[in-house]
Every structure is written in C-alpha cells, then in structure tokens.
PDB file of C-alpha atoms in Angstrom:
ATOM      1  CA  GLY A   1      -3.495  70.729  47.458  1.00 76.00           C
ATOM      2  CA  ARG A   2      -1.432  72.792  45.216  1.00 87.00           C
ATOM      3  CA  THR A   3       1.876  73.894  46.365  1.00 87.00           C
ATOM      4  CA  ALA A   4       4.597  76.525  45.445  1.00 88.00           C
ATOM      5  CA  THR A   5       8.087  77.142  46.189  1.00 86.00           C
ATOM      6  CA  VAL A   6       9.499  80.729  45.671  1.00 87.00           C
ATOM      7  CA  PHE A   7      13.339  80.842  45.474  1.00 84.00           C
ATOM      8  CA  VAL A   8      14.716  84.612  46.249  1.00 83.00           C
ATOM      9  CA  THR A   9      18.266  85.120  45.710  1.00 81.00           C
ATOM     10  CA  SER A  10      20.174  88.421  46.637  1.00 80.00           C
ATOM     11  CA  HIS A  11      23.471  90.067  46.980  1.00 78.00           C
ATOM     12  CA  THR A  12      22.973  90.165  50.632  1.00 78.00           C
ATOM     13  CA  ARG A  13      22.388  87.949  53.597  1.00 79.00           C
ATOM     14  CA  PRO A  14      18.445  87.284  53.926  1.00 78.00           C
ATOM     15  CA  LEU A  15      18.275  88.625  57.416  1.00 81.00           C
ATOM     16  CA  LEU A  16      19.964  91.748  56.426  1.00 83.00           C
ATOM     17  CA  ALA A  17      17.661  92.187  53.490  1.00 78.00           C
ATOM     18  CA  ARG A  18      14.678  91.856  55.438  1.00 80.00           C
ATOM     19  CA  VAL A  19      15.860  94.299  57.996  1.00 85.00           C
ATOM     20  CA  LEU A  20      16.758  96.827  55.166  1.00 83.00           C
ATOM     21  CA  PHE A  21      13.906  96.396  52.788  1.00 80.00           C
ATOM     22  CA  GLY A  22      11.105  94.449  54.604  1.00 80.00           C
ATOM     23  CA  ASP A  23       9.498  91.450  53.429  1.00 79.00           C
ATOM     24  CA  SER A  24       9.904  91.483  49.884  1.00 76.00           C
ATOM     25  CA  THR A  25       7.989  88.220  49.254  1.00 80.00           C
ATOM     26  CA  ASN A  26       4.659  89.545  50.381  1.00 80.00           C
ATOM     27  CA  GLU A  27       3.231  90.555  46.802  1.00 83.00           C
ATOM     28  CA  ILE A  28       4.298  87.074  45.445  1.00 86.00           C
ATOM     29  CA  LYS A  29       3.213  84.973  48.323  1.00 87.00           C
ATOM     30  CA  LYS A  30      -0.025  86.562  49.518  1.00 85.00           C
ATOM     31  CA  GLY A  31      -1.165  88.381  46.730  1.00 86.00           C
ATOM     32  CA  ILE A  32      -0.902  85.914  43.987  1.00 89.00           C
ATOM     33  CA  LEU A  33      -0.160  82.462  44.955  1.00 90.00           C
ATOM     34  CA  GLU A  34      -2.101  82.097  48.216  1.00 89.00           C
ATOM     35  CA  PHE A  35      -4.824  84.328  46.610  1.00 90.00           C
ATOM     36  CA  ALA A  36      -4.934  81.436  43.892  1.00 91.00           C
ATOM     37  CA  GLY A  37      -5.080  78.454  46.410  1.00 91.00           C
ATOM     38  CA  PHE A  38      -1.458  77.353  46.525  1.00 92.00           C
ATOM     39  CA  ASP A  39       0.304  76.515  49.900  1.00 92.00           C
ATOM     40  CA  VAL A  40       3.683  78.613  49.450  1.00 91.00           C
ATOM     41  CA  ASN A  41       7.110  77.934  50.768  1.00 88.00           C
ATOM     42  CA  VAL A  42       9.668  80.694  50.488  1.00 87.00           C
ATOM     43  CA  LYS A  43      13.334  79.753  49.996  1.00 84.00           C
ATOM     44  CA  LYS A  44      15.689  82.760  50.483  1.00 83.00           C
ATOM     45  CA  PHE A  45      19.592  82.338  49.481  1.00 79.00           C
ATOM     46  CA  GLY A  46      22.440  84.844  49.751  1.00 76.00           C
ATOM     47  CA  PRO A  47      24.705  86.308  49.379  1.00 75.00           C
ATOM     48  CA  ILE A  48      24.974  85.364  45.700  1.00 73.00           C
ATOM     49  CA  ALA A  49      27.314  87.705  43.935  1.00 70.00           C
ATOM     50  CA  ASP A  50      29.050  87.870  40.459  1.00 69.00           C
ATOM     51  CA  HIS A  51      32.388  87.273  42.219  1.00 70.00           C
ATOM     52  CA  ILE A  52      31.518  84.011  44.137  1.00 76.00           C
ATOM     53  CA  ASN A  53      34.197  81.299  43.957  1.00 82.00           C
ATOM     54  CA  ILE A  54      33.483  77.811  42.246  1.00 85.00           C
ATOM     55  CA  ASP A  55      33.230  75.973  45.572  1.00 89.00           C
ATOM     56  CA  GLU A  56      30.079  78.379  46.591  1.00 82.00           C
ATOM     57  CA  PHE A  57      28.879  78.178  43.341  1.00 82.00           C
ATOM     58  CA  LYS A  58      28.892  74.470  43.162  1.00 89.00           C
ATOM     59  CA  LYS A  59      27.098  74.422  46.770  1.00 86.00           C
ATOM     60  CA  PHE A  60      24.271  76.679  45.699  1.00 81.00           C
ATOM     61  CA  ARG A  61      23.846  74.597  42.315  1.00 87.00           C
ATOM     62  CA  ARG A  62      23.731  71.532  44.673  1.00 90.00           C
ATOM     63  CA  LYS A  63      20.932  73.089  46.762  1.00 84.00           C
ATOM     64  CA  PHE A  64      18.856  74.211  43.968  1.00 83.00           C
ATOM     65  CA  VAL A  65      19.137  70.778  42.034  1.00 89.00           C
ATOM     66  CA  GLY A  66      18.174  69.080  45.069  1.00 88.00           C
ATOM     67  CA  LEU A  67      15.122  71.085  45.843  1.00 82.00           C
ATOM     68  CA  GLY A  68      14.203  70.665  42.270  1.00 83.00           C
ATOM     69  CA  LYS A  69      14.324  66.979  42.377  1.00 87.00           C
ATOM     70  CA  LYS A  70      12.078  67.194  45.514  1.00 80.00           C
ATOM     71  CA  ALA A  71       9.483  68.683  43.299  1.00 74.00           C
ATOM     72  CA  TYR A  72       9.105  65.593  41.105  1.00 66.00           C
TER      73      TYR A  72
END
C-alpha cells in the first residue's frame, strides 16, 4: 500500500495548538490523502520559532533527516 507522512510545525506546542485550533490536519489527512488511498501518518513538531537556539535547531534537523532517511 501507499503511505504518506505529513509534517506539521508550529510556534506552539502541538497539544496547545490542538486545544486552541482543533485538528488542523483533517483536511490534508482525510480529505486528500486517505481519499486517494494512502495510509497517513501525522508528525507534529513544536514549538519551532524564529528565535530557537542552534542546539534546538540541530535537534529538529536530526529528527527530520532521520525521518527522511526512513522513507527510502
């Protein structure tokens, strides 16, 4: 089967964003990808802001690179 991973980044913590704004990934997940026959995984990351320090940036980068390598 086909799979897709959606990466969601925000300036707030994912749980707080969910409480404030609801599930913002439904349109992408259910309305597009699942409708097209994909099994969908959603990965939420936060807070990611313009002012994060270099260590936090490297941590996020390692995480994204690792997830990207799993795709191949």
